[in-house]
mmCIF file of C-alpha atoms in Angstrom:
data_model
loop_
_atom_site.group_PDB
_atom_site.id
_atom_site.type_symbol
_atom_site.label_atom_id
_atom_site.label_comp_id
_atom_site.label_asym_id
_atom_site.label_seq_id
_atom_site.Cartn_x
_atom_site.Cartn_y
_atom_site.Cartn_z
ATOM 1 C CA MET A 369 -25.678 40.145 -88.350
ATOM 2 C CA ALA A 370 -25.576 41.724 -91.777
ATOM 3 C CA THR A 371 -27.885 38.998 -93.094
ATOM 4 C CA PHE A 372 -30.373 39.686 -90.267
ATOM 5 C CA LYS A 373 -30.380 43.427 -91.029
ATOM 6 C CA PHE A 374 -30.969 42.680 -94.691
ATOM 7 C CA LEU A 375 -33.950 40.447 -93.825
ATOM 8 C CA VAL A 376 -35.419 43.167 -91.597
ATOM 9 C CA PHE A 377 -35.003 45.645 -94.451
ATOM 10 C CA LEU A 378 -36.907 43.299 -96.774
ATOM 11 C CA LEU A 379 -39.706 42.679 -94.279
ATOM 12 C CA LEU A 380 -40.301 46.283 -93.212
ATOM 13 C CA PRO A 381 -42.499 47.170 -96.227
ATOM 14 C CA LEU A 382 -44.693 44.172 -95.426
ATOM 15 C CA LEU A 383 -45.019 45.141 -91.783
ATOM 16 C CA PHE A 384 -45.731 48.822 -92.433
ATOM 17 C CA HIS A 385 -47.720 48.980 -95.657
ATOM 18 C CA PRO A 386 -48.576 52.692 -95.852
ATOM 19 C CA GLY A 387 -52.053 52.332 -97.348
ATOM 20 C CA LYS A 388 -53.372 49.281 -95.551
ATOM 21 C CA SER A 389 -54.577 48.858 -91.997
ATOM 22 C CA GLU A 390 -56.744 46.410 -90.118
ATOM 23 C CA LEU A 391 -60.352 46.690 -89.105
ATOM 24 C CA GLN A 392 -60.698 47.279 -85.377
ATOM 25 C CA LEU A 393 -63.292 47.475 -82.649
ATOM 26 C CA ASN A 394 -64.453 51.017 -81.870
ATOM 27 C CA TYR A 395 -62.591 52.445 -84.846
ATOM 28 C CA TYR A 396 -64.513 55.732 -84.520
ATOM 29 C CA ALA A 397 -63.939 56.116 -80.759
ATOM 30 C CA LYS A 398 -61.961 59.336 -81.274
ATOM 31 C CA SER A 399 -63.049 60.596 -84.690
ATOM 32 C CA CYS A 400 -66.813 60.145 -84.141
ATOM 33 C CA PRO A 401 -67.545 58.719 -80.669
ATOM 34 C CA ARG A 402 -71.305 58.433 -81.220
ATOM 35 C CA ALA A 403 -71.063 56.822 -84.667
ATOM 36 C CA GLU A 404 -72.279 53.362 -83.671
ATOM 37 C CA ALA A 405 -74.934 54.802 -81.351
ATOM 38 C CA ILE A 406 -76.266 57.031 -84.159
ATOM 39 C CA ILE A 407 -76.495 54.079 -86.555
ATOM 40 C CA LYS A 408 -78.341 52.045 -83.934
ATOM 41 C CA GLU A 409 -80.742 54.931 -83.216
ATOM 42 C CA GLN A 410 -81.510 55.404 -86.899
ATOM 43 C CA VAL A 411 -81.898 51.672 -87.594
ATOM 44 C CA THR A 412 -84.261 51.357 -84.627
ATOM 45 C CA ALA A 413 -86.347 54.384 -85.648
ATOM 46 C CA LEU A 414 -86.612 53.116 -89.222
ATOM 47 C CA TYR A 415 -87.583 49.647 -88.004
ATOM 48 C CA HIS A 416 -90.485 51.054 -86.018
ATOM 49 C CA LYS A 417 -91.696 52.961 -89.096
ATOM 50 C CA HIS A 418 -90.861 50.352 -91.728
ATOM 51 C CA GLY A 419 -90.258 46.919 -90.182
ATOM 52 C CA ASN A 420 -88.903 45.411 -93.379
ATOM 53 C CA THR A 421 -85.864 47.716 -93.325
ATOM 54 C CA ALA A 422 -84.200 45.383 -90.808
ATOM 55 C CA VAL A 423 -84.445 42.542 -93.338
ATOM 56 C CA SER A 424 -83.043 44.807 -96.058
ATOM 57 C CA TRP A 425 -79.946 45.605 -93.996
ATOM 58 C CA ILE A 426 -79.034 41.929 -93.655
ATOM 59 C CA ARG A 427 -79.528 41.344 -97.372
ATOM 60 C CA ASN A 428 -77.467 44.442 -98.167
ATOM 61 C CA LEU A 429 -74.496 43.069 -96.254
ATOM 62 C CA PHE A 430 -74.650 39.778 -98.115
ATOM 63 C CA HIS A 431 -74.968 41.384 -101.547
ATOM 64 C CA ASP A 432 -72.244 43.933 -100.870
ATOM 65 C CA CYS A 433 -69.665 41.739 -99.153
ATOM 66 C CA ILE A 434 -69.973 38.585 -101.274
ATOM 67 C CA VAL A 435 -69.095 40.600 -104.408
ATOM 68 C CA LYS A 436 -65.329 41.208 -104.159
ATOM 69 C CA SER A 437 -65.280 43.373 -101.022
ATOM 70 C CA CYS A 438 -67.253 44.908 -98.166
ATOM 71 C CA ASP A 439 -66.911 48.341 -99.720
ATOM 72 C CA ALA A 440 -70.454 49.703 -100.244
ATOM 73 C CA SER A 441 -70.100 49.303 -104.014
ATOM 74 C CA LEU A 442 -73.646 47.922 -103.901
ATOM 75 C CA LEU A 443 -75.023 51.345 -102.983
ATOM 76 C CA LEU A 444 -73.670 53.227 -106.015
ATOM 77 C CA ASP A 445 -76.269 54.480 -108.485
ATOM 78 C CA THR A 446 -75.906 54.289 -112.262
ATOM 79 C CA VAL A 447 -74.348 57.648 -113.162
ATOM 80 C CA ASN A 448 -71.234 59.086 -114.813
ATOM 81 C CA GLY A 449 -70.158 55.820 -116.403
ATOM 82 C CA ILE A 450 -70.858 53.714 -113.308
ATOM 83 C CA GLU A 451 -73.230 50.775 -113.755
ATOM 84 C CA SER A 452 -75.063 50.078 -110.509
ATOM 85 C CA GLU A 453 -74.942 46.611 -108.964
ATOM 86 C CA LYS A 454 -78.552 47.255 -107.976
ATOM 87 C CA ALA A 455 -79.524 46.895 -111.658
ATOM 88 C CA SER A 456 -78.576 43.209 -111.709
ATOM 89 C CA SER A 457 -81.297 40.555 -111.738
ATOM 90 C CA ARG A 458 -79.584 39.151 -108.619
ATOM 91 C CA SER A 459 -80.734 42.326 -106.827
ATOM 92 C CA PHE A 460 -84.388 41.724 -107.726
ATOM 93 C CA GLY A 461 -86.674 42.632 -104.836
ATOM 94 C CA MET A 462 -84.077 44.612 -102.909
ATOM 95 C CA ARG A 463 -85.431 47.841 -101.455
ATOM 96 C CA ASN A 464 -85.085 50.527 -98.802
ATOM 97 C CA PHE A 465 -81.804 51.820 -100.209
ATOM 98 C CA LYS A 466 -83.072 55.382 -99.708
ATOM 99 C CA TYR A 467 -83.028 54.863 -95.959
ATOM 100 C CA ILE A 468 -79.291 54.214 -96.000
ATOM 101 C CA ASN A 469 -79.006 57.913 -96.793
ATOM 102 C CA THR A 470 -81.220 58.687 -93.797
ATOM 103 C CA ILE A 471 -78.586 56.989 -91.619
ATOM 104 C CA LYS A 472 -75.728 58.637 -93.507
ATOM 105 C CA ASP A 473 -77.292 62.115 -93.183
ATOM 106 C CA ALA A 474 -77.501 61.726 -89.404
ATOM 107 C CA LEU A 475 -73.823 60.759 -89.302
ATOM 108 C CA GLU A 476 -72.800 63.620 -91.580
ATOM 109 C CA LYS A 477 -74.453 66.117 -89.217
ATOM 110 C CA GLU A 478 -72.448 64.736 -86.308
ATOM 111 C CA CYS A 479 -69.128 63.943 -88.023
ATOM 112 C CA PRO A 480 -68.821 65.108 -91.640
ATOM 113 C CA MET A 481 -66.900 62.839 -94.036
ATOM 114 C CA THR A 482 -65.864 60.448 -91.276
ATOM 115 C CA VAL A 483 -68.030 57.319 -91.210
ATOM 116 C CA SER A 484 -67.988 55.152 -94.315
ATOM 117 C CA CYS A 485 -71.027 53.798 -96.123
ATOM 118 C CA ALA A 486 -69.354 50.371 -95.945
ATOM 119 C CA ASP A 487 -69.418 50.511 -92.143
ATOM 120 C CA ILE A 488 -73.065 51.618 -92.283
ATOM 121 C CA VAL A 489 -73.854 48.497 -94.332
ATOM 122 C CA SER A 490 -72.238 46.217 -91.757
ATOM 123 C CA LEU A 491 -73.444 47.926 -88.591
ATOM 124 C CA SER A 492 -77.018 48.377 -89.844
ATOM 125 C CA ALA A 493 -77.117 44.624 -90.553
ATOM 126 C CA ARG A 494 -75.838 43.920 -87.061
ATOM 127 C CA ASP A 495 -78.435 46.174 -85.424
ATOM 128 C CA GLY A 496 -81.186 44.980 -87.751
ATOM 129 C CA ALA A 497 -80.537 41.354 -86.801
ATOM 130 C CA VAL A 498 -81.042 42.202 -83.122
ATOM 131 C CA LEU A 499 -84.367 43.938 -83.845
ATOM 132 C CA LEU A 500 -85.478 40.768 -85.633
ATOM 133 C CA GLY A 501 -84.786 38.711 -82.531
ATOM 134 C CA GLY A 502 -81.379 37.578 -83.700
ATOM 135 C CA PRO A 503 -78.047 37.639 -81.884
ATOM 136 C CA TYR A 504 -75.897 40.698 -81.189
ATOM 137 C CA ILE A 505 -72.649 40.492 -83.148
ATOM 138 C CA GLU A 506 -69.645 42.541 -82.109
ATOM 139 C CA MET A 507 -68.251 43.965 -85.344
ATOM 140 C CA LYS A 508 -65.038 45.728 -86.197
ATOM 141 C CA THR A 509 -65.091 48.950 -88.203
ATOM 142 C CA GLY A 510 -62.736 50.992 -90.361
ATOM 143 C CA ARG A 511 -63.955 49.925 -93.814
ATOM 144 C CA ARG A 512 -63.691 52.471 -96.589
ATOM 145 C CA ASP A 513 -65.872 52.992 -99.652
ATOM 146 C CA SER A 514 -65.158 51.800 -103.156
ATOM 147 C CA LYS A 515 -64.779 54.331 -105.952
ATOM 148 C CA GLU A 516 -66.162 51.835 -108.460
ATOM 149 C CA SER A 517 -69.016 49.420 -108.969
ATOM 150 C CA HIS A 518 -68.418 45.687 -109.371
ATOM 151 C CA ALA A 519 -71.508 45.192 -111.521
ATOM 152 C CA ALA A 520 -69.677 42.875 -113.915
ATOM 153 C CA LEU A 521 -68.982 40.451 -111.049
ATOM 154 C CA VAL A 522 -72.447 40.306 -109.500
ATOM 155 C CA ASP A 523 -73.958 37.434 -111.498
ATOM 156 C CA SER A 524 -70.935 35.197 -110.951
ATOM 157 C CA SER A 525 -70.591 36.109 -107.258
ATOM 158 C CA ILE A 526 -74.149 35.932 -105.906
ATOM 159 C CA PRO A 527 -75.847 32.508 -106.021
ATOM 160 C CA ASN A 528 -79.104 32.265 -107.925
ATOM 161 C CA HIS A 529 -82.151 30.696 -106.250
ATOM 162 C CA ASN A 530 -81.946 27.856 -108.794
ATOM 163 C CA ASP A 531 -78.253 27.119 -108.245
ATOM 164 C CA THR A 532 -77.164 23.730 -106.958
ATOM 165 C CA ILE A 533 -76.201 23.432 -103.310
ATOM 166 C CA SER A 534 -72.645 22.604 -104.446
ATOM 167 C CA SER A 535 -72.445 25.943 -106.233
ATOM 168 C CA VAL A 536 -73.833 27.786 -103.200
ATOM 169 C CA LEU A 537 -71.372 26.101 -100.817
ATOM 170 C CA SER A 538 -68.501 26.867 -103.187
ATOM 171 C CA THR A 539 -69.466 30.552 -103.239
ATOM 172 C CA PHE A 540 -69.431 30.757 -99.459
ATOM 173 C CA GLN A 541 -66.184 28.799 -99.220
ATOM 174 C CA SER A 542 -64.541 31.336 -101.536
ATOM 175 C CA VAL A 543 -64.928 33.966 -98.800
ATOM 176 C CA GLY A 544 -63.933 31.681 -95.936
ATOM 177 C CA ILE A 545 -67.348 30.443 -94.794
ATOM 178 C CA ASP A 546 -67.615 26.693 -94.172
ATOM 179 C CA THR A 547 -70.625 24.440 -94.777
ATOM 180 C CA GLN A 548 -71.994 24.963 -91.272
ATOM 181 C CA GLY A 549 -71.751 28.743 -91.714
ATOM 182 C CA ALA A 550 -73.418 28.606 -95.131
ATOM 183 C CA VAL A 551 -76.364 26.677 -93.697
ATOM 184 C CA ALA A 552 -76.646 29.266 -90.921
ATOM 185 C CA LEU A 553 -76.569 32.253 -93.286
ATOM 186 C CA LEU A 554 -79.339 30.718 -95.385
ATOM 187 C CA GLY A 555 -81.353 30.857 -92.168
ATOM 188 C CA ALA A 556 -81.785 34.549 -92.941
ATOM 189 C CA HIS A 557 -84.557 33.218 -95.205
ATOM 190 C CA SER A 558 -86.504 32.947 -91.948
ATOM 191 C CA VAL A 559 -87.405 36.615 -92.388
ATOM 192 C CA GLY A 560 -88.710 38.526 -95.353
ATOM 193 C CA ARG A 561 -90.494 37.229 -98.392
ATOM 194 C CA VAL A 562 -89.988 35.798 -101.871
ATOM 195 C CA HIS A 563 -91.632 37.123 -105.030
ATOM 196 C CA CYS A 564 -93.736 34.661 -106.980
ATOM 197 C CA ILE A 565 -91.416 35.023 -109.953
ATOM 198 C CA ASN A 566 -88.870 32.986 -107.954
ATOM 199 C CA ILE A 567 -91.407 30.386 -106.795
ATOM 200 C CA VAL A 568 -93.625 29.488 -109.777
ATOM 201 C CA HIS A 569 -91.105 27.160 -111.426
ATOM 202 C CA ARG A 570 -91.743 24.791 -108.473
ATOM 203 C CA LEU A 571 -95.525 24.970 -108.964
ATOM 204 C CA TYR A 572 -96.148 25.026 -112.728
ATOM 205 C CA PRO A 573 -96.745 23.175 -114.964
ATOM 206 C CA THR A 574 -96.358 20.431 -112.338
ATOM 207 C CA VAL A 575 -95.647 20.691 -108.638
ATOM 208 C CA ASP A 576 -92.121 19.932 -107.471
ATOM 209 C CA PRO A 577 -92.451 16.501 -105.789
ATOM 210 C CA THR A 578 -90.178 17.613 -102.934
ATOM 211 C CA LEU A 579 -92.794 20.190 -101.859
ATOM 212 C CA ASP A 580 -95.339 19.254 -99.209
ATOM 213 C CA PRO A 581 -98.610 18.924 -101.211
ATOM 214 C CA ALA A 582 -100.709 21.046 -98.833
ATOM 215 C CA TYR A 583 -98.006 23.695 -98.800
ATOM 216 C CA ALA A 584 -97.878 23.634 -102.605
ATOM 217 C CA GLU A 585 -101.620 24.364 -102.681
ATOM 218 C CA TYR A 586 -101.086 27.284 -100.307
ATOM 219 C CA LEU A 587 -98.334 28.637 -102.570
ATOM 220 C CA LYS A 588 -100.581 28.331 -105.615
ATOM 221 C CA GLY A 589 -103.048 30.516 -103.762
ATOM 222 C CA ARG A 590 -100.311 33.101 -103.232
ATOM 223 C CA CYS A 591 -99.033 32.715 -106.804
ATOM 224 C CA PRO A 592 -102.066 31.800 -108.964
ATOM 225 C CA SER A 593 -100.375 32.448 -112.303
ATOM 226 C CA PRO A 594 -97.328 30.716 -113.772
ATOM 227 C CA TYR A 595 -96.412 34.097 -115.252
ATOM 228 C CA PRO A 596 -96.406 36.584 -112.359
ATOM 229 C CA ASP A 597 -95.940 40.284 -112.945
ATOM 230 C CA PRO A 598 -92.483 41.181 -111.561
ATOM 231 C CA ASN A 599 -93.796 44.646 -110.679
ATOM 232 C CA ALA A 600 -96.824 43.371 -108.774
ATOM 233 C CA VAL A 601 -96.881 42.700 -105.033
ATOM 234 C CA GLU A 602 -97.146 38.923 -105.390
ATOM 235 C CA TYR A 603 -95.117 37.030 -102.839
ATOM 236 C CA SER A 604 -95.053 34.461 -100.079
ATOM 237 C CA ARG A 605 -93.414 34.735 -96.673
ATOM 238 C CA ASN A 606 -90.500 32.433 -95.955
ATOM 239 C CA ASP A 607 -91.832 31.630 -92.512
ATOM 240 C CA ARG A 608 -95.533 31.892 -91.700
ATOM 241 C CA GLU A 609 -95.192 31.035 -87.995
ATOM 242 C CA THR A 610 -92.722 33.713 -86.846
ATOM 243 C CA THR A 611 -92.837 35.972 -89.879
ATOM 244 C CA MET A 612 -90.351 38.657 -88.856
ATOM 245 C CA VAL A 613 -88.209 36.778 -86.352
ATOM 246 C CA LEU A 614 -84.715 35.555 -87.176
ATOM 247 C CA ASP A 615 -85.107 32.111 -85.652
ATOM 248 C CA ASN A 616 -84.809 28.412 -86.421
ATOM 249 C CA PHE A 617 -88.363 27.963 -87.757
ATOM 250 C CA TYR A 618 -86.802 28.136 -91.224
ATOM 251 C CA TYR A 619 -85.046 24.821 -90.560
ATOM 252 C CA LYS A 620 -88.148 23.263 -89.030
ATOM 253 C CA ASN A 621 -90.082 24.262 -92.148
ATOM 254 C CA ILE A 622 -87.639 22.839 -94.665
ATOM 255 C CA LEU A 623 -87.500 19.564 -92.727
ATOM 256 C CA ARG A 624 -91.265 19.439 -93.343
ATOM 257 C CA HIS A 625 -90.664 20.126 -97.065
ATOM 258 C CA LYS A 626 -91.935 23.684 -96.798
ATOM 259 C CA GLY A 627 -89.008 25.548 -98.297
ATOM 260 C CA LEU A 628 -89.846 28.284 -100.791
ATOM 261 C CA LEU A 629 -86.711 28.163 -102.917
ATOM 262 C CA LEU A 630 -85.022 25.201 -104.533
ATOM 263 C CA VAL A 631 -81.859 25.882 -102.553
ATOM 264 C CA ASP A 632 -83.858 25.725 -99.314
ATOM 265 C CA GLN A 633 -85.026 22.198 -100.101
ATOM 266 C CA GLN A 634 -81.566 21.123 -101.245
ATOM 267 C CA LEU A 635 -80.262 21.805 -97.743
ATOM 268 C CA VAL A 636 -82.391 18.876 -96.571
ATOM 269 C CA SER A 637 -81.596 16.524 -99.431
ATOM 270 C CA ASP A 638 -77.801 16.982 -99.414
ATOM 271 C CA PRO A 639 -75.847 14.846 -96.902
ATOM 272 C CA ARG A 640 -73.277 17.620 -96.410
ATOM 273 C CA THR A 641 -75.853 20.087 -95.116
ATOM 274 C CA TYR A 642 -78.624 17.918 -93.662
ATOM 275 C CA PRO A 643 -76.927 17.268 -90.273
ATOM 276 C CA PHE A 644 -76.562 21.016 -89.687
ATOM 277 C CA VAL A 645 -80.196 21.628 -90.677
ATOM 278 C CA GLU A 646 -81.282 19.059 -88.110
ATOM 279 C CA LYS A 647 -79.084 20.561 -85.420
ATOM 280 C CA MET A 648 -80.258 24.132 -86.089
ATOM 281 C CA ALA A 649 -83.903 23.056 -86.167
ATOM 282 C CA ALA A 650 -83.430 21.534 -82.721
ATOM 283 C CA ASP A 651 -81.416 24.368 -81.147
ATOM 284 C CA ASN A 652 -82.093 28.063 -81.829
ATOM 285 C CA GLY A 653 -79.058 29.077 -79.750
ATOM 286 C CA TYR A 654 -76.795 26.939 -81.932
ATOM 287 C CA PHE A 655 -78.298 28.544 -85.043
ATOM 288 C CA HIS A 656 -77.674 32.032 -83.626
ATOM 289 C CA ASP A 657 -74.081 31.158 -82.700
ATOM 290 C CA GLN A 658 -73.309 29.876 -86.193
ATOM 291 C CA PHE A 659 -75.158 32.759 -87.860
ATOM 292 C CA SER A 660 -73.098 35.249 -85.830
ATOM 293 C CA ARG A 661 -69.834 33.550 -86.719
ATOM 294 C CA ALA A 662 -70.606 33.378 -90.439
ATOM 295 C CA LEU A 663 -71.987 36.916 -90.726
ATOM 296 C CA LEU A 664 -68.872 38.238 -88.997
ATOM 297 C CA ILE A 665 -66.613 36.465 -91.492
ATOM 298 C CA LEU A 666 -68.689 37.827 -94.368
ATOM 299 C CA SER A 667 -68.613 41.374 -92.949
ATOM 300 C CA GLU A 668 -64.800 41.323 -93.000
ATOM 301 C CA ASN A 669 -64.371 40.044 -96.553
ATOM 302 C CA ASN A 670 -61.529 41.893 -98.270
ATOM 303 C CA PRO A 671 -62.380 45.406 -96.974
ATOM 304 C CA LEU A 672 -60.751 48.594 -98.175
ATOM 305 C CA THR A 673 -58.863 50.200 -95.284
ATOM 306 C CA GLY A 674 -56.256 52.869 -94.540
ATOM 307 C CA ASP A 675 -55.981 55.216 -97.497
ATOM 308 C CA GLU A 676 -57.683 52.858 -99.963
ATOM 309 C CA GLY A 677 -60.996 53.999 -101.456
ATOM 310 C CA GLU A 678 -62.684 56.994 -99.837
ATOM 311 C CA ILE A 679 -65.345 58.079 -97.368
ATOM 312 C CA ARG A 680 -68.368 58.970 -99.510
ATOM 313 C CA LYS A 681 -70.418 61.992 -98.578
ATOM 314 C CA ASP A 682 -73.488 60.491 -100.270
ATOM 315 C CA CYS A 683 -73.613 56.701 -100.378
ATOM 316 C CA ARG A 684 -75.108 56.738 -103.883
ATOM 317 C CA PHE A 685 -72.218 58.511 -105.567
ATOM 318 C CA VAL A 686 -68.436 58.601 -105.520
ATOM 319 C CA ASN A 687 -67.103 61.928 -104.299
ATOM 320 C CA ALA A 688 -66.448 64.681 -106.807
ATOM 321 C CA HIS A 689 -62.724 65.424 -107.001
#
């Protein structure tokens, strides 16, 4: 009996860690009952004014959660010794950050200092995916905001468009996402666009032989110079058929050798990923199911909870103490 009591004594700190708690559904049910409704209202209103915001929200979740934690560290500006993750070359082309504050301001009016920026990142991605014709994903909440940037980790955490498929799969596996899930998340390339600066290496000085020749000519029309201006609006859409719909046309396109990025084409050429590409190209429902599963795993990567971190008043800055 004494041994049992001693074991219970040892285990109690593990069972009741004072600063750590789990994410949960409807976390704000009592503290801010309309929190999720407000986020959805704001995301919808912004989508109708600026359709590309919905794409930005999905990319935000990936860039925030793949780098150490889903903790809104991505949103911090460079100030007071903090180096912003947004300054990394991996964040090239990301935009609409200012509208995160539009959502946050609406929440602050309703429930001051209650809803975290990290939960805004996840829930805006969820609601944005639906507006783009994607699946609805039931997400838990209760994330808290980081007090620091993880800028030093960005380059090693976020795959580059030129990385090998092995490297990309390894990155996803490090946060618990299997090969099938990785293929599904890359399907987010179905929406949005790619700047010519990330395409021209497949066009000049010679065309990548894995590109469909007619498609390569189209891309040269979009990107006529091998040295595009990174500040110019020079880009190509990932999917020309259903431009702003999160659907399986991405997979149909890469099977026809019409992938924009090197990693897109590698999905077809690698035997580990090709079967899933084929299956997703044939079945949009299957793609949506796997996308939902993988995005949910990503949205719950190592969050700050309980009394860890803080609830930022302004998503761009840590609170003044």
